XYZ file of C-alpha atoms in Angstrom:
496
model
C 131.115 180.566 109.951
C 130.393 179.388 113.509
C 126.822 178.350 114.336
C 125.168 179.304 117.628
C 121.999 177.674 118.976
C 119.641 179.958 120.944
C 117.103 178.214 123.193
C 114.442 180.387 124.843
C 110.665 180.106 125.224
C 110.301 183.788 124.297
C 110.443 184.291 120.506
C 111.325 187.948 120.943
C 114.392 187.020 122.964
C 115.438 184.498 120.293
C 114.999 187.069 117.524
C 116.934 189.755 119.389
C 119.858 187.471 120.153
C 119.884 186.059 116.616
C 119.921 189.543 115.046
C 122.786 190.716 117.262
C 124.887 187.614 116.623
C 124.273 187.558 112.873
C 125.329 191.218 112.630
C 128.653 190.102 114.112
C 129.248 187.278 111.634
C 127.676 184.263 113.327
C 125.092 181.862 111.941
C 122.204 181.074 114.302
C 119.481 178.503 114.945
C 116.649 179.308 117.353
C 114.104 177.129 119.124
C 111.567 177.484 121.934
C 111.912 174.162 123.779
C 114.591 171.826 125.132
C 113.290 168.920 123.029
C 113.840 170.771 119.748
C 117.220 172.043 120.990
C 118.481 168.501 121.511
C 117.411 167.475 118.009
C 119.160 170.501 116.467
C 122.401 169.657 118.279
C 122.238 166.124 116.869
C 121.937 167.228 113.220
C 123.916 170.496 113.090
C 127.506 171.445 113.856
C 126.849 173.736 116.798
C 129.764 175.792 118.128
C 127.989 177.215 121.189
C 124.577 177.148 122.922
C 122.854 180.088 124.622
C 120.046 178.618 126.721
C 117.341 179.943 128.986
C 116.846 178.335 132.397
C 113.014 178.303 132.419
C 110.619 177.208 129.699
C 107.218 176.475 131.309
C 105.052 179.525 131.988
C 105.168 180.755 135.603
C 108.039 178.390 136.426
C 111.105 180.026 137.953
C 112.877 177.060 139.528
C 115.448 176.627 136.775
C 115.026 172.850 136.822
C 114.168 172.703 133.117
C 117.314 174.608 132.177
C 119.337 172.360 134.456
C 117.917 169.260 132.783
C 118.643 170.658 129.298
C 122.200 171.457 130.324
C 122.910 167.861 131.404
C 121.243 166.456 128.283
C 123.456 168.659 126.082
C 126.497 167.534 128.039
C 125.596 163.911 127.325
C 125.424 164.644 123.598
C 128.576 166.790 123.374
C 130.674 166.921 126.570
C 132.885 169.773 125.325
C 130.137 172.009 123.866
C 130.303 175.578 125.320
C 127.024 176.587 127.006
C 126.011 180.068 128.154
C 123.186 180.140 130.711
C 120.903 183.175 130.550
C 117.749 183.877 132.599
C 115.556 186.631 134.053
C 115.501 184.783 137.354
C 118.640 184.345 139.373
C 119.079 180.829 140.754
C 122.521 181.265 142.297
C 122.765 177.756 143.731
C 121.909 176.190 140.358
C 124.333 178.543 138.577
C 127.170 177.524 140.894
C 126.353 173.832 140.402
C 126.265 174.082 136.592
C 129.414 176.188 136.389
C 131.202 173.470 138.342
C 129.855 170.925 135.860
C 131.221 172.849 132.905
C 128.864 175.708 132.030
C 131.236 178.405 130.878
C 129.166 181.527 131.529
C 126.039 182.649 133.348
C 124.295 185.998 132.992
C 120.937 187.545 133.664
C 118.350 189.272 131.509
C 118.535 191.913 130.203
C 122.034 191.014 129.041
C 124.889 193.318 128.200
C 125.484 193.028 124.439
C 129.223 193.774 124.608
C 129.789 191.348 127.472
C 127.808 188.601 125.774
C 129.587 189.048 122.434
C 132.976 189.007 124.145
C 132.075 185.841 126.031
C 130.752 184.139 122.890
C 133.890 184.987 120.883
C 136.267 183.767 123.570
C 134.367 180.546 124.220
C 134.133 179.609 120.555
C 137.872 180.239 120.081
C 138.706 178.070 123.080
C 136.349 175.335 121.896
C 137.920 175.366 118.427
C 141.410 175.105 119.891
C 140.289 172.293 122.168
C 138.857 170.303 119.250
C 141.987 170.828 117.180
C 144.152 169.752 120.105
C 142.060 166.625 120.559
C 142.439 165.792 116.875
C 146.193 166.356 117.029
C 146.476 164.149 120.080
C 144.541 161.412 118.317
C 146.740 161.676 115.229
C 149.865 161.732 117.398
C 148.686 158.661 119.273
C 148.106 156.812 115.997
C 151.518 157.919 114.743
C 153.256 156.731 117.898
C 151.618 153.321 117.527
C 152.939 153.130 113.957
C 156.449 154.230 114.982
C 156.504 151.788 117.890
C 156.413 148.883 115.472
C 158.795 150.461 112.947
C 162.527 149.896 112.515
C 164.067 153.363 112.933
C 167.623 152.111 112.370
C 168.962 153.831 115.485
C 167.952 157.364 114.473
C 167.895 159.951 117.277
C 165.625 163.002 117.100
C 163.273 165.228 119.080
C 162.286 168.013 116.663
C 158.975 168.279 114.875
C 160.624 168.667 111.481
C 162.592 165.459 111.928
C 159.471 163.710 113.143
C 157.713 164.702 109.924
C 160.634 163.403 107.867
C 160.578 160.048 109.663
C 156.785 159.807 109.358
C 157.022 160.449 105.617
C 159.848 157.937 105.234
C 157.751 155.265 106.950
C 154.768 156.086 104.767
C 156.890 155.976 101.614
C 158.466 152.671 102.648
C 155.287 150.694 102.001
C 155.268 151.579 98.288
C 157.772 150.695 95.569
C 158.138 154.160 93.993
C 161.453 155.945 93.469
C 162.379 158.451 96.169
C 164.740 161.444 95.950
C 166.177 162.495 99.324
C 167.516 166.051 99.273
C 169.600 167.894 101.834
C 173.140 169.086 102.570
C 176.126 166.927 103.446
C 176.206 165.403 106.890
C 172.422 165.536 107.255
C 171.653 161.831 107.255
C 170.172 161.200 103.841
C 171.570 157.684 103.908
C 169.951 157.113 107.303
C 166.527 157.887 105.901
C 167.263 155.535 103.015
C 168.003 152.843 105.628
C 164.628 153.492 107.282
C 162.762 153.318 103.969
C 164.332 149.965 103.062
C 164.087 148.485 106.571
C 160.333 149.122 106.684
C 159.529 148.137 103.118
C 158.284 144.804 101.753
C 161.838 144.409 100.379
C 163.521 144.552 103.793
C 164.765 140.972 103.501
C 166.082 141.541 99.975
C 169.452 143.047 98.962
C 170.128 146.680 99.889
C 173.042 148.048 97.867
C 174.519 151.519 98.411
C 176.563 153.403 95.818
C 178.245 156.776 96.344
C 178.241 158.198 92.816
C 180.537 161.031 93.828
C 183.226 158.590 94.949
C 183.343 156.625 91.673
C 185.772 157.615 88.881
C 183.862 158.606 85.749
C 185.607 156.005 83.582
C 184.636 153.201 86.000
C 181.096 154.357 86.715
C 179.426 152.249 84.030
C 181.280 149.124 85.108
C 180.356 149.730 88.762
C 176.665 150.190 88.043
C 176.117 147.675 85.251
C 179.061 145.279 85.493
C 181.789 144.384 82.991
C 182.921 141.341 81.045
C 186.484 140.066 81.312
C 188.737 142.104 79.028
C 186.239 144.973 78.694
C 188.929 147.401 79.831
C 192.484 147.341 81.088
C 192.649 145.470 84.360
C 189.309 143.693 83.890
C 190.677 140.173 84.322
C 187.369 138.534 85.131
C 183.649 139.131 84.729
C 182.104 141.219 87.443
C 178.464 141.993 88.147
C 177.324 145.575 88.664
C 175.392 147.149 91.491
C 172.075 146.828 89.649
C 172.518 143.065 89.323
C 173.589 142.819 92.954
C 170.441 144.670 94.023
C 168.073 142.660 91.817
C 164.814 142.088 93.693
C 165.782 144.610 96.365
C 166.752 148.267 96.786
C 169.579 150.314 95.264
C 170.584 153.579 96.961
C 172.411 156.035 94.687
C 174.007 158.716 96.869
C 175.260 162.019 95.386
C 173.205 161.410 92.235
C 173.845 165.022 91.166
C 177.446 164.052 90.357
C 176.432 161.512 87.707
C 177.820 162.321 84.242
C 175.440 162.996 81.360
C 176.414 159.722 79.665
C 175.786 157.874 82.909
C 172.437 159.645 83.248
C 171.321 158.324 79.860
C 172.167 154.737 80.820
C 170.547 155.114 84.226
C 167.385 156.492 82.622
C 167.126 153.425 80.413
C 167.399 150.924 83.243
C 164.854 152.890 85.292
C 162.406 152.902 82.389
C 162.800 149.321 81.188
C 164.864 147.471 83.780
C 167.226 146.513 80.931
C 170.984 147.051 80.600
C 174.146 145.485 79.189
C 177.393 144.834 80.975
C 180.366 146.762 79.701
C 181.879 144.788 76.855
C 178.771 142.657 76.311
C 175.864 142.791 73.861
C 173.618 140.569 75.974
C 170.665 142.490 77.392
C 169.928 141.722 81.023
C 166.859 142.636 83.055
C 166.511 143.493 86.734
C 163.740 144.594 89.090
C 165.162 147.157 91.499
C 163.657 149.896 93.646
C 165.853 152.983 93.361
C 166.395 155.489 96.175
C 168.633 158.453 95.413
C 170.045 161.399 97.322
C 171.755 164.658 96.497
C 173.031 167.835 98.104
C 172.728 169.653 94.745
C 169.865 171.798 93.520
C 168.857 169.646 90.581
C 166.285 172.150 89.286
C 169.093 174.631 88.607
C 171.315 171.902 87.155
C 168.503 171.067 84.718
C 168.266 174.712 83.632
C 172.028 174.794 83.111
C 172.060 171.525 81.154
C 173.952 169.481 83.726
C 171.143 167.124 84.642
C 168.494 165.487 82.480
C 164.947 166.573 83.229
C 163.464 163.208 82.228
C 165.794 161.411 84.644
C 164.893 163.871 87.401
C 161.206 162.986 87.124
C 162.030 159.277 87.087
C 163.991 159.620 90.318
C 161.722 162.164 91.965
C 158.372 160.399 92.206
C 158.424 161.471 95.866
C 160.900 163.981 97.314
C 161.967 163.757 100.945
C 163.572 167.063 101.870
C 165.806 167.521 104.922
C 166.690 170.723 106.782
C 169.855 171.993 108.506
C 170.673 170.949 112.036
C 170.571 174.581 113.167
C 166.912 174.632 112.091
C 166.259 171.612 114.318
C 167.633 172.814 117.627
C 165.472 170.369 119.571
C 167.614 167.589 118.085
C 171.014 168.924 119.132
C 171.082 168.019 122.825
C 169.492 164.556 122.374
C 172.106 163.828 119.713
C 174.907 165.023 121.969
C 173.618 162.817 124.782
C 173.573 159.860 122.373
C 177.099 160.510 121.104
C 178.823 161.162 124.458
C 177.086 158.305 126.298
C 175.904 158.057 129.900
C 179.339 158.567 131.479
C 179.527 162.252 130.527
C 177.278 165.236 131.225
C 176.878 168.888 130.179
C 176.521 172.029 132.235
C 174.094 174.808 131.282
C 176.786 176.961 129.678
C 177.897 174.097 127.460
C 174.335 173.367 126.412
C 173.852 177.027 125.437
C 177.086 176.983 123.397
C 176.028 173.825 121.561
C 172.651 175.354 120.713
C 174.218 178.640 119.594
C 176.696 177.035 117.179
C 175.595 176.990 113.516
C 176.888 173.445 112.806
C 177.751 173.937 109.132
C 178.767 170.253 109.001
C 175.414 169.242 110.475
C 175.107 165.974 112.395
C 178.460 164.708 111.134
C 180.228 167.747 112.573
C 178.318 167.350 115.835
C 179.301 163.689 116.099
C 182.972 164.486 115.473
C 182.872 167.265 118.084
C 181.411 164.822 120.603
C 184.086 162.220 119.883
C 186.781 164.834 120.363
C 185.233 166.026 123.624
C 184.986 162.524 125.082
C 188.612 161.747 124.232
C 190.191 165.030 125.344
C 187.955 166.203 128.216
C 189.768 166.369 131.587
C 186.564 165.600 133.527
C 183.213 163.903 133.093
C 181.441 167.279 132.905
C 182.069 168.551 129.385
C 182.595 172.230 128.637
C 182.228 174.276 125.455
C 186.020 174.259 125.065
C 185.983 170.448 125.035
C 183.747 170.642 121.971
C 185.985 173.242 120.331
C 183.370 175.945 120.970
C 185.195 178.586 122.969
C 183.440 181.881 123.608
C 185.965 183.605 121.342
C 185.301 181.254 118.421
C 181.559 181.660 118.782
C 181.847 185.438 118.842
C 184.022 185.451 115.720
C 181.577 183.494 113.580
C 179.881 185.719 110.986
C 176.115 185.853 111.274
C 174.556 183.648 108.611
C 171.132 184.522 107.341
C 168.541 181.909 108.372
C 167.511 180.262 105.145
C 164.267 178.474 104.372
C 164.432 174.734 103.803
C 164.595 175.196 100.043
C 167.246 177.928 100.271
C 169.403 175.812 102.533
C 170.175 173.288 99.839
C 173.933 173.170 99.226
C 175.635 173.859 95.936
C 176.287 170.923 93.612
C 179.890 169.838 93.248
C 180.088 170.968 89.619
C 181.136 174.500 90.602
C 184.440 175.107 88.819
C 186.031 177.499 91.310
C 188.364 175.765 93.787
C 187.055 177.853 96.679
C 186.011 176.084 99.905
C 182.291 175.375 100.025
C 180.326 176.768 102.949
C 177.718 174.081 103.331
C 174.223 175.143 104.419
C 172.700 173.231 107.295
C 170.394 170.220 106.901
C 167.182 168.958 108.282
C 167.535 165.306 109.054
C 168.429 164.431 112.552
C 170.271 161.182 112.389
C 173.197 159.130 113.510
C 175.612 160.165 110.724
C 177.448 157.852 108.374
C 181.141 158.105 109.048
C 181.842 156.786 105.579
C 180.385 159.875 103.894
C 182.619 162.648 102.652
C 184.025 164.972 105.300
C 182.525 168.416 105.583
C 184.591 171.474 106.458
C 183.855 172.919 109.875
C 182.830 176.467 110.572
C 186.505 177.425 110.697
C 186.331 177.764 106.908
C 183.921 180.645 107.264
C 185.734 183.933 106.776
C 185.458 185.580 110.169
C 186.561 188.898 108.747
C 183.395 189.283 106.713
C 181.996 192.700 107.428
C 178.971 192.803 105.160
C 175.715 192.180 106.994
C 173.530 189.638 105.252
C 170.400 191.538 106.177
C 171.481 194.681 104.221
C 172.914 193.096 101.075
C 171.260 194.716 98.062
C 171.554 194.525 94.286
C 174.296 197.148 94.111
C 176.432 195.314 96.695
C 176.169 192.044 94.819
C 176.949 193.663 91.472
C 179.962 195.434 92.935
C 181.370 192.199 94.368
C 180.741 190.371 91.087
C 182.732 193.017 89.253
C 185.460 192.956 91.877
C 185.884 189.176 91.755
C 185.309 188.907 87.979
C 182.139 186.855 88.390
C 183.659 184.037 90.474
C 180.620 183.040 92.502
C 182.435 181.276 95.323
C 184.587 184.330 96.020
C 181.653 186.711 95.839
C 179.623 184.566 98.244
C 182.566 184.357 100.626
C 183.091 188.114 100.610
C 179.402 188.732 101.359
C 179.187 186.110 104.104
C 176.643 184.026 102.163
C 176.466 180.466 101.010
C 176.654 180.212 97.252
C 173.106 178.910 97.210
C 171.858 182.006 99.064
C 173.817 184.219 96.654
C 172.194 182.527 93.651
C 168.796 183.171 95.200
C 169.496 186.866 95.546
C 170.876 187.112 92.034
C 167.672 185.543 90.712
C 165.592 187.901 92.841
C 167.405 191.030 91.616
C 167.654 189.809 88.009
C 171.453 189.754 88.036
C 173.163 187.596 85.420
C 176.600 186.201 86.182
């Protein structure tokens, strides 16, 4: 509730104004002299002052009101002040309005006009204070970022700024971090930032792509193996945990880890102890673990594909990334970074780049830029140079804008061999060319006729029956990502 201070030497005026304002939801303080008014402003959170211009009997000069106005300005320069008097001192009114008085009216006042003025001034004052606070916070944040190692990341969107801010804040601790988001979003880039700004920045930083390791070699890769532990093991080799001892280990695609591997990983996270394959000697390491996944681990836990206790060990803090098409402010800065200073874009090309859904996220954008730079006939790039002709844009089915949580891609455990339509991710970054390739929007079935906005329970059930419950095919026929389809099935209570 906003508090208004009423300053007038007439108690009846104070009471009348206080009653009117309190009936309209304001809290009031009243006083009869400038001296008391100044003390009240010092000890209370005053949102607005309504002050008389004359306080001494038979004085009509307005000098006392003028003096009070300047004293209030010294205490709180941004405090809204409404001047009100039975005597019109036009020259003083003009002077004070120029100095920042926001309204001036005579007695008797118009209730509706005064209430309207009070409401507008308090709203503006509140917005001004909030803006000042945001500017102060932003200034402090920029100072922090100025001294940080951002590992070459390029961004302009607010959502990416929040992700980077959180990564820098997380970096100072030694807790485990789970970075979530779809392929091509830059999860590994955020892991780089966390390590580069941590107390362990001068220690080993080892990266492991779990999805790229054969299941039968996973244990040897993570924990090492003695000579003769398996066919082809001709000499002792240390694992990734030993290599990262004292530093940071980044486990990418952690959702692809087998259940047996999850058990062994849980043990080393809990105790720091492990044995090499083929050895009974227990070894101990001290490693900070960062992990990343494009899978929805909460659903994998429900379906028995991921251990809940391991999830909570990995997920002390979650850093969630959004699709590139939800961070449009990042697209053009990224393009400028990828194509370099020798090339430029016209307005039509910029519009086409912003309109594209970028299902492969930053990785797809980087590849499109490389192709454009190599094949473009001139230094001014067109939409066609990026593979974004007007015809291809028009043929793309409309994808429903998903929330950050809905945009998480499906895990790679899905048995159907259908192409995955990846949702779009939130981390603006310079992508890692070593990550797995993501299919472009050409994989989206342009013949889809169902509108996402009108898909109901009956439509989903009909497609499930038609495709015998194969989720990938049902999602494709409806023009949805599989993740979005699962959401709707949960909402409508449909069991596969």
